[in-house]
């Protein structure tokens, strides 16, 4: 069993009050048992985040930048019409790059410019995000990445996993105590490892229904959230 350390109590001098007990230490009144347990919960994500961008090419830098700015204004307006709060929309990239033509034995020649602008968008209603994506593309977005699905209050979900981890650790301690003819007296210490968040599965893109106009569908699926605890018990 992973993370299990037994320390059988023997005749020993009492430990100093409040002293830290390293792994393997012996308490005069019982046996120490260290258990590592992972608690898990599966919940449906309640928000999605993705990036939407505009890429425009033109013969001159000024025209390329103007073209992407015009298209991005349409994308931002579409987000406003979709009811996306401005606090959930953030510009993450604006770039301008020359485009080159390469030929043997000749220096690269600039043939035009590419301007790119990207915004990060948080959707607090996953069910509406597919329709919003379609609206973004109709408004001029030609670069979409995502979504990343998550939770508006991740700590609340983690707290569920933490409670499950404590319950699992306690159950395991009870099992070993009974096997040894002892009982669990109390918890001596608890330490927490890093939280674990698995990607939501499944995340589906597809057709909401087969018809002349197909809509993008995003399914939230479920995410598994885990918390790992190391718990030290005193057995008597």
PDB file of C-alpha atoms in Angstrom:
ATOM      1  CA  UNK A   1       0.000   0.000   0.000  1.00  0.00           C
ATOM      2  CA  UNK A   2       1.569   3.289  -1.180  1.00  0.00           C
ATOM      3  CA  UNK A   3       2.576   5.834   1.370  1.00  0.00           C
ATOM      4  CA  UNK A   4       2.290   3.537   4.409  1.00  0.00           C
ATOM      5  CA  UNK A   5       4.751   3.689   7.303  1.00  0.00           C
ATOM      6  CA  UNK A   6       4.382   1.690  10.498  1.00  0.00           C
ATOM      7  CA  UNK A   7       6.127   2.715  13.701  1.00  0.00           C
ATOM      8  CA  UNK A   8       5.498   0.228  16.488  1.00  0.00           C
ATOM      9  CA  UNK A   9       5.459   1.751  19.969  1.00  0.00           C
ATOM     10  CA  UNK A  10       8.181   0.526  22.283  1.00  0.00           C
ATOM     11  CA  UNK A  11       9.339   1.632  25.702  1.00  0.00           C
ATOM     12  CA  UNK A  12      10.648   5.144  25.160  1.00  0.00           C
ATOM     13  CA  UNK A  13      11.063   8.445  26.979  1.00  0.00           C
ATOM     14  CA  UNK A  14       8.130  10.868  26.525  1.00  0.00           C
ATOM     15  CA  UNK A  15       8.574  13.287  23.628  1.00  0.00           C
ATOM     16  CA  UNK A  16       8.922  16.994  24.425  1.00  0.00           C
ATOM     17  CA  UNK A  17       5.597  18.810  24.330  1.00  0.00           C
ATOM     18  CA  UNK A  18       4.913  20.402  20.946  1.00  0.00           C
ATOM     19  CA  UNK A  19       8.022  18.848  19.352  1.00  0.00           C
ATOM     20  CA  UNK A  20       7.868  18.028  15.654  1.00  0.00           C
ATOM     21  CA  UNK A  21       7.769  14.296  15.013  1.00  0.00           C
ATOM     22  CA  UNK A  22       9.748  13.152  11.973  1.00  0.00           C
ATOM     23  CA  UNK A  23       8.548  10.098  10.011  1.00  0.00           C
ATOM     24  CA  UNK A  24       9.148   6.914  11.985  1.00  0.00           C
ATOM     25  CA  UNK A  25       9.027   8.625  15.381  1.00  0.00           C
ATOM     26  CA  UNK A  26       7.518   6.691  18.284  1.00  0.00           C
ATOM     27  CA  UNK A  27       4.904   8.050  20.646  1.00  0.00           C
ATOM     28  CA  UNK A  28       4.877   6.483  24.113  1.00  0.00           C
ATOM     29  CA  UNK A  29       1.128   5.989  24.062  1.00  0.00           C
ATOM     30  CA  UNK A  30       0.648   4.194  20.770  1.00  0.00           C
ATOM     31  CA  UNK A  31       1.658   3.444  17.212  1.00  0.00           C
ATOM     32  CA  UNK A  32       2.088   5.943  14.387  1.00  0.00           C
ATOM     33  CA  UNK A  33       0.595   5.184  10.995  1.00  0.00           C
ATOM     34  CA  UNK A  34       1.257   7.386   7.958  1.00  0.00           C
ATOM     35  CA  UNK A  35      -1.245   7.109   5.115  1.00  0.00           C
ATOM     36  CA  UNK A  36      -1.263   8.878   1.761  1.00  0.00           C
ATOM     37  CA  UNK A  37      -4.659   9.068   0.114  1.00  0.00           C
ATOM     38  CA  UNK A  38      -6.015  10.717  -3.019  1.00  0.00           C
ATOM     39  CA  UNK A  39      -9.558  12.008  -3.087  1.00  0.00           C
ATOM     40  CA  UNK A  40     -11.345  12.400  -6.412  1.00  0.00           C
ATOM     41  CA  UNK A  41     -14.536  13.973  -7.662  1.00  0.00           C
ATOM     42  CA  UNK A  42     -15.945  14.289 -11.160  1.00  0.00           C
ATOM     43  CA  UNK A  43     -17.903  17.406 -11.995  1.00  0.00           C
ATOM     44  CA  UNK A  44     -19.196  19.051 -15.166  1.00  0.00           C
ATOM     45  CA  UNK A  45     -17.207  22.215 -15.998  1.00  0.00           C
ATOM     46  CA  UNK A  46     -19.255  25.393 -15.889  1.00  0.00           C
ATOM     47  CA  UNK A  47     -17.159  27.742 -18.008  1.00  0.00           C
ATOM     48  CA  UNK A  48     -15.039  27.692 -21.155  1.00  0.00           C
ATOM     49  CA  UNK A  49     -12.122  29.796 -22.333  1.00  0.00           C
ATOM     50  CA  UNK A  50     -10.813  30.084 -25.870  1.00  0.00           C
ATOM     51  CA  UNK A  51      -8.926  32.442 -28.129  1.00  0.00           C
ATOM     52  CA  UNK A  52     -10.374  34.066 -31.225  1.00  0.00           C
ATOM     53  CA  UNK A  53      -8.216  35.885 -33.697  1.00  0.00           C
ATOM     54  CA  UNK A  54      -8.107  37.751 -36.955  1.00  0.00           C
ATOM     55  CA  UNK A  55      -5.340  37.337 -39.520  1.00  0.00           C
ATOM     56  CA  UNK A  56      -5.137  39.790 -42.429  1.00  0.00           C
ATOM     57  CA  UNK A  57      -2.586  40.032 -45.245  1.00  0.00           C
ATOM     58  CA  UNK A  58      -1.858  42.978 -47.520  1.00  0.00           C
ATOM     59  CA  UNK A  59       0.879  44.448 -49.667  1.00  0.00           C
ATOM     60  CA  UNK A  60       1.694  47.140 -47.101  1.00  0.00           C
ATOM     61  CA  UNK A  61       1.946  47.110 -43.316  1.00  0.00           C
ATOM     62  CA  UNK A  62      -0.583  49.905 -42.908  1.00  0.00           C
ATOM     63  CA  UNK A  63      -3.248  48.185 -44.985  1.00  0.00           C
ATOM     64  CA  UNK A  64      -2.712  44.865 -43.213  1.00  0.00           C
ATOM     65  CA  UNK A  65      -3.062  46.501 -39.776  1.00  0.00           C
ATOM     66  CA  UNK A  66      -6.152  48.406 -40.864  1.00  0.00           C
ATOM     67  CA  UNK A  67      -7.758  45.249 -42.235  1.00  0.00           C
ATOM     68  CA  UNK A  68      -7.214  43.276 -39.044  1.00  0.00           C
ATOM     69  CA  UNK A  69      -8.388  46.193 -36.892  1.00  0.00           C
ATOM     70  CA  UNK A  70     -11.627  46.461 -38.891  1.00  0.00           C
ATOM     71  CA  UNK A  71     -12.285  42.733 -38.622  1.00  0.00           C
ATOM     72  CA  UNK A  72     -11.456  42.661 -34.901  1.00  0.00           C
ATOM     73  CA  UNK A  73     -13.946  45.462 -34.294  1.00  0.00           C
ATOM     74  CA  UNK A  74     -16.582  43.207 -35.846  1.00  0.00           C
ATOM     75  CA  UNK A  75     -15.482  40.306 -33.617  1.00  0.00           C
ATOM     76  CA  UNK A  76     -15.691  42.450 -30.478  1.00  0.00           C
ATOM     77  CA  UNK A  77     -19.090  43.750 -31.507  1.00  0.00           C
ATOM     78  CA  UNK A  78     -20.286  40.158 -31.982  1.00  0.00           C
ATOM     79  CA  UNK A  79     -19.119  39.335 -28.450  1.00  0.00           C
ATOM     80  CA  UNK A  80     -21.047  42.315 -27.118  1.00  0.00           C
ATOM     81  CA  UNK A  81     -24.181  41.186 -28.948  1.00  0.00           C
ATOM     82  CA  UNK A  82     -23.733  37.683 -27.521  1.00  0.00           C
ATOM     83  CA  UNK A  83     -23.857  39.128 -24.012  1.00  0.00           C
ATOM     84  CA  UNK A  84     -20.204  38.429 -23.142  1.00  0.00           C
ATOM     85  CA  UNK A  85     -19.105  40.822 -20.398  1.00  0.00           C
ATOM     86  CA  UNK A  86     -16.176  43.057 -21.311  1.00  0.00           C
ATOM     87  CA  UNK A  87     -14.322  41.789 -18.259  1.00  0.00           C
ATOM     88  CA  UNK A  88     -14.355  38.326 -19.876  1.00  0.00           C
ATOM     89  CA  UNK A  89     -12.651  39.538 -23.068  1.00  0.00           C
ATOM     90  CA  UNK A  90      -8.935  40.317 -23.070  1.00  0.00           C
ATOM     91  CA  UNK A  91      -6.598  41.200 -25.933  1.00  0.00           C
ATOM     92  CA  UNK A  92      -3.682  38.767 -25.784  1.00  0.00           C
ATOM     93  CA  UNK A  93      -1.775  39.449 -28.999  1.00  0.00           C
ATOM     94  CA  UNK A  94      -1.293  42.053 -31.701  1.00  0.00           C
ATOM     95  CA  UNK A  95       1.457  41.369 -34.208  1.00  0.00           C
ATOM     96  CA  UNK A  96       2.705  42.513 -37.613  1.00  0.00           C
ATOM     97  CA  UNK A  97       5.119  40.387 -39.610  1.00  0.00           C
ATOM     98  CA  UNK A  98       6.611  40.743 -43.077  1.00  0.00           C
ATOM     99  CA  UNK A  99       6.063  37.937 -45.550  1.00  0.00           C
ATOM    100  CA  UNK A 100       9.047  36.845 -47.638  1.00  0.00           C
ATOM    101  CA  UNK A 101       9.718  35.156 -50.934  1.00  0.00           C
ATOM    102  CA  UNK A 102      12.802  32.959 -51.015  1.00  0.00           C
ATOM    103  CA  UNK A 103      14.764  32.092 -54.129  1.00  0.00           C
ATOM    104  CA  UNK A 104      18.072  30.369 -54.730  1.00  0.00           C
ATOM    105  CA  UNK A 105      21.116  32.630 -54.559  1.00  0.00           C
ATOM    106  CA  UNK A 106      18.973  35.674 -53.836  1.00  0.00           C
ATOM    107  CA  UNK A 107      18.263  37.580 -50.633  1.00  0.00           C
ATOM    108  CA  UNK A 108      14.730  37.194 -49.228  1.00  0.00           C
ATOM    109  CA  UNK A 109      12.291  39.664 -50.733  1.00  0.00           C
ATOM    110  CA  UNK A 110       9.316  41.112 -48.836  1.00  0.00           C
ATOM    111  CA  UNK A 111       6.080  40.310 -50.638  1.00  0.00           C
ATOM    112  CA  UNK A 112       3.623  41.724 -48.111  1.00  0.00           C
ATOM    113  CA  UNK A 113       2.648  41.842 -44.459  1.00  0.00           C
ATOM    114  CA  UNK A 114       0.551  39.756 -42.110  1.00  0.00           C
ATOM    115  CA  UNK A 115      -1.252  41.396 -39.184  1.00  0.00           C
ATOM    116  CA  UNK A 116      -2.728  39.329 -36.369  1.00  0.00           C
ATOM    117  CA  UNK A 117      -4.890  40.248 -33.412  1.00  0.00           C
ATOM    118  CA  UNK A 118      -6.129  37.758 -30.800  1.00  0.00           C
ATOM    119  CA  UNK A 119      -8.493  37.982 -27.856  1.00  0.00           C
ATOM    120  CA  UNK A 120      -9.077  35.521 -25.024  1.00  0.00           C
ATOM    121  CA  UNK A 121     -12.763  34.967 -24.286  1.00  0.00           C
ATOM    122  CA  UNK A 122     -14.317  33.385 -21.212  1.00  0.00           C
ATOM    123  CA  UNK A 123     -17.776  31.885 -21.636  1.00  0.00           C
ATOM    124  CA  UNK A 124     -19.654  31.478 -18.369  1.00  0.00           C
ATOM    125  CA  UNK A 125     -22.391  29.516 -20.124  1.00  0.00           C
ATOM    126  CA  UNK A 126     -20.866  26.600 -22.031  1.00  0.00           C
ATOM    127  CA  UNK A 127     -24.179  25.756 -23.662  1.00  0.00           C
ATOM    128  CA  UNK A 128     -24.150  29.121 -25.444  1.00  0.00           C
ATOM    129  CA  UNK A 129     -20.481  29.105 -26.414  1.00  0.00           C
ATOM    130  CA  UNK A 130     -20.952  27.138 -29.643  1.00  0.00           C
ATOM    131  CA  UNK A 131     -23.427  29.665 -31.021  1.00  0.00           C
ATOM    132  CA  UNK A 132     -21.110  32.476 -29.943  1.00  0.00           C
ATOM    133  CA  UNK A 133     -18.251  30.815 -31.848  1.00  0.00           C
ATOM    134  CA  UNK A 134     -20.372  30.731 -34.994  1.00  0.00           C
ATOM    135  CA  UNK A 135     -21.158  34.423 -34.515  1.00  0.00           C
ATOM    136  CA  UNK A 136     -17.451  35.221 -34.137  1.00  0.00           C
ATOM    137  CA  UNK A 137     -16.593  33.479 -37.394  1.00  0.00           C
ATOM    138  CA  UNK A 138     -19.455  35.234 -39.162  1.00  0.00           C
ATOM    139  CA  UNK A 139     -18.124  38.547 -37.834  1.00  0.00           C
ATOM    140  CA  UNK A 140     -14.632  37.976 -39.254  1.00  0.00           C
ATOM    141  CA  UNK A 141     -12.681  35.744 -36.870  1.00  0.00           C
ATOM    142  CA  UNK A 142     -10.546  33.345 -38.906  1.00  0.00           C
ATOM    143  CA  UNK A 143      -8.418  31.832 -36.135  1.00  0.00           C
ATOM    144  CA  UNK A 144      -9.969  29.884 -33.228  1.00  0.00           C
ATOM    145  CA  UNK A 145      -8.158  27.874 -30.550  1.00  0.00           C
ATOM    146  CA  UNK A 146      -9.661  26.051 -27.587  1.00  0.00           C
ATOM    147  CA  UNK A 147     -11.737  25.648 -25.631  1.00  0.00           C
ATOM    148  CA  UNK A 148     -10.234  25.079 -22.208  1.00  0.00           C
ATOM    149  CA  UNK A 149     -13.004  23.993 -19.872  1.00  0.00           C
ATOM    150  CA  UNK A 150     -12.925  24.692 -16.155  1.00  0.00           C
ATOM    151  CA  UNK A 151     -14.746  25.887 -13.077  1.00  0.00           C
ATOM    152  CA  UNK A 152     -15.793  29.328 -11.966  1.00  0.00           C
ATOM    153  CA  UNK A 153     -15.099  28.322  -8.348  1.00  0.00           C
ATOM    154  CA  UNK A 154     -12.331  25.680  -8.498  1.00  0.00           C
ATOM    155  CA  UNK A 155     -11.719  25.821  -4.740  1.00  0.00           C
ATOM    156  CA  UNK A 156     -15.237  24.578  -4.035  1.00  0.00           C
ATOM    157  CA  UNK A 157     -14.622  21.541  -6.257  1.00  0.00           C
ATOM    158  CA  UNK A 158     -11.215  20.957  -4.667  1.00  0.00           C
ATOM    159  CA  UNK A 159     -12.800  21.066  -1.213  1.00  0.00           C
ATOM    160  CA  UNK A 160     -14.987  18.117  -2.232  1.00  0.00           C
ATOM    161  CA  UNK A 161     -11.879  16.194  -3.299  1.00  0.00           C
ATOM    162  CA  UNK A 162     -10.135  17.097  -0.032  1.00  0.00           C
ATOM    163  CA  UNK A 163     -13.031  15.774   2.027  1.00  0.00           C
ATOM    164  CA  UNK A 164     -12.980  12.587  -0.015  1.00  0.00           C
ATOM    165  CA  UNK A 165      -9.215  12.234   0.566  1.00  0.00           C
ATOM    166  CA  UNK A 166      -9.649  12.556   4.343  1.00  0.00           C
ATOM    167  CA  UNK A 167     -12.418   9.953   4.301  1.00  0.00           C
ATOM    168  CA  UNK A 168     -10.264   7.556   2.259  1.00  0.00           C
ATOM    169  CA  UNK A 169      -7.297   8.039   4.585  1.00  0.00           C
ATOM    170  CA  UNK A 170      -9.465   7.410   7.630  1.00  0.00           C
ATOM    171  CA  UNK A 171     -10.983   4.268   6.134  1.00  0.00           C
ATOM    172  CA  UNK A 172      -7.524   2.913   5.320  1.00  0.00           C
ATOM    173  CA  UNK A 173      -6.290   3.688   8.816  1.00  0.00           C
ATOM    174  CA  UNK A 174      -9.281   1.882  10.305  1.00  0.00           C
ATOM    175  CA  UNK A 175      -8.531  -1.146   8.133  1.00  0.00           C
ATOM    176  CA  UNK A 176      -4.914  -1.385   9.282  1.00  0.00           C
ATOM    177  CA  UNK A 177      -5.825  -0.728  12.895  1.00  0.00           C
ATOM    178  CA  UNK A 178      -8.298  -3.620  12.893  1.00  0.00           C
ATOM    179  CA  UNK A 179      -5.761  -5.886  11.197  1.00  0.00           C
ATOM    180  CA  UNK A 180      -3.260  -5.092  13.953  1.00  0.00           C
ATOM    181  CA  UNK A 181      -5.757  -5.403  16.776  1.00  0.00           C
ATOM    182  CA  UNK A 182      -5.648  -1.670  17.479  1.00  0.00           C
ATOM    183  CA  UNK A 183      -7.979   1.287  17.109  1.00  0.00           C
ATOM    184  CA  UNK A 184      -7.563   4.743  15.593  1.00  0.00           C
ATOM    185  CA  UNK A 185      -7.160   7.178  18.482  1.00  0.00           C
ATOM    186  CA  UNK A 186      -6.710  10.451  16.623  1.00  0.00           C
ATOM    187  CA  UNK A 187      -5.083  12.259  13.723  1.00  0.00           C
ATOM    188  CA  UNK A 188      -1.620  13.592  14.535  1.00  0.00           C
ATOM    189  CA  UNK A 189      -1.002  15.652  11.390  1.00  0.00           C
ATOM    190  CA  UNK A 190      -2.272  16.325   7.866  1.00  0.00           C
ATOM    191  CA  UNK A 191      -0.271  17.658   4.932  1.00  0.00           C
ATOM    192  CA  UNK A 192      -1.569  18.390   1.449  1.00  0.00           C
ATOM    193  CA  UNK A 193       0.043  17.755  -1.887  1.00  0.00           C
ATOM    194  CA  UNK A 194      -0.722  19.641  -5.077  1.00  0.00           C
ATOM    195  CA  UNK A 195      -4.261  19.462  -6.505  1.00  0.00           C
ATOM    196  CA  UNK A 196      -4.784  17.346  -9.589  1.00  0.00           C
ATOM    197  CA  UNK A 197      -7.006  18.447 -12.445  1.00  0.00           C
ATOM    198  CA  UNK A 198      -7.456  16.188 -15.423  1.00  0.00           C
ATOM    199  CA  UNK A 199      -8.635  17.510 -18.792  1.00  0.00           C
ATOM    200  CA  UNK A 200     -12.398  17.324 -19.210  1.00  0.00           C
ATOM    201  CA  UNK A 201     -13.400  14.231 -21.120  1.00  0.00           C
ATOM    202  CA  UNK A 202     -15.073  14.058 -23.433  1.00  0.00           C
ATOM    203  CA  UNK A 203     -15.001  17.462 -25.098  1.00  0.00           C
ATOM    204  CA  UNK A 204     -16.899  17.234 -28.354  1.00  0.00           C
ATOM    205  CA  UNK A 205     -17.111  19.460 -31.376  1.00  0.00           C
ATOM    206  CA  UNK A 206     -19.665  18.630 -33.981  1.00  0.00           C
ATOM    207  CA  UNK A 207     -23.096  19.209 -35.350  1.00  0.00           C
ATOM    208  CA  UNK A 208     -25.957  19.964 -33.031  1.00  0.00           C
ATOM    209  CA  UNK A 209     -28.313  18.628 -35.685  1.00  0.00           C
ATOM    210  CA  UNK A 210     -28.190  17.722 -39.355  1.00  0.00           C
ATOM    211  CA  UNK A 211     -29.810  20.459 -41.375  1.00  0.00           C
ATOM    212  CA  UNK A 212     -28.996  23.035 -44.019  1.00  0.00           C
ATOM    213  CA  UNK A 213     -27.264  25.232 -41.433  1.00  0.00           C
ATOM    214  CA  UNK A 214     -25.179  23.293 -38.912  1.00  0.00           C
ATOM    215  CA  UNK A 215     -24.267  24.874 -35.570  1.00  0.00           C
ATOM    216  CA  UNK A 216     -21.104  24.290 -33.594  1.00  0.00           C
ATOM    217  CA  UNK A 217     -21.749  22.272 -30.448  1.00  0.00           C
ATOM    218  CA  UNK A 218     -19.452  22.156 -27.424  1.00  0.00           C
ATOM    219  CA  UNK A 219     -20.135  19.543 -24.763  1.00  0.00           C
ATOM    220  CA  UNK A 220     -18.756  20.083 -21.291  1.00  0.00           C
ATOM    221  CA  UNK A 221     -18.317  16.417 -20.405  1.00  0.00           C
ATOM    222  CA  UNK A 222     -16.749  15.926 -16.971  1.00  0.00           C
ATOM    223  CA  UNK A 223     -13.470  16.868 -15.330  1.00  0.00           C
ATOM    224  CA  UNK A 224     -11.818  14.835 -12.615  1.00  0.00           C
ATOM    225  CA  UNK A 225     -10.406  16.860  -9.750  1.00  0.00           C
ATOM    226  CA  UNK A 226      -8.148  15.246  -7.173  1.00  0.00           C
ATOM    227  CA  UNK A 227      -6.442  16.184  -3.917  1.00  0.00           C
ATOM    228  CA  UNK A 228      -3.629  14.229  -2.269  1.00  0.00           C
ATOM    229  CA  UNK A 229      -3.188  14.204   1.506  1.00  0.00           C
ATOM    230  CA  UNK A 230      -0.612  12.648   3.812  1.00  0.00           C
ATOM    231  CA  UNK A 231      -2.279  11.880   7.135  1.00  0.00           C
ATOM    232  CA  UNK A 232      -0.572  10.641  10.288  1.00  0.00           C
ATOM    233  CA  UNK A 233      -2.729   8.649  12.693  1.00  0.00           C
ATOM    234  CA  UNK A 234      -2.143   7.530  16.241  1.00  0.00           C
ATOM    235  CA  UNK A 235      -3.203   3.933  16.836  1.00  0.00           C
ATOM    236  CA  UNK A 236      -3.716   2.445  20.272  1.00  0.00           C
TER     237      UNK A 236
END
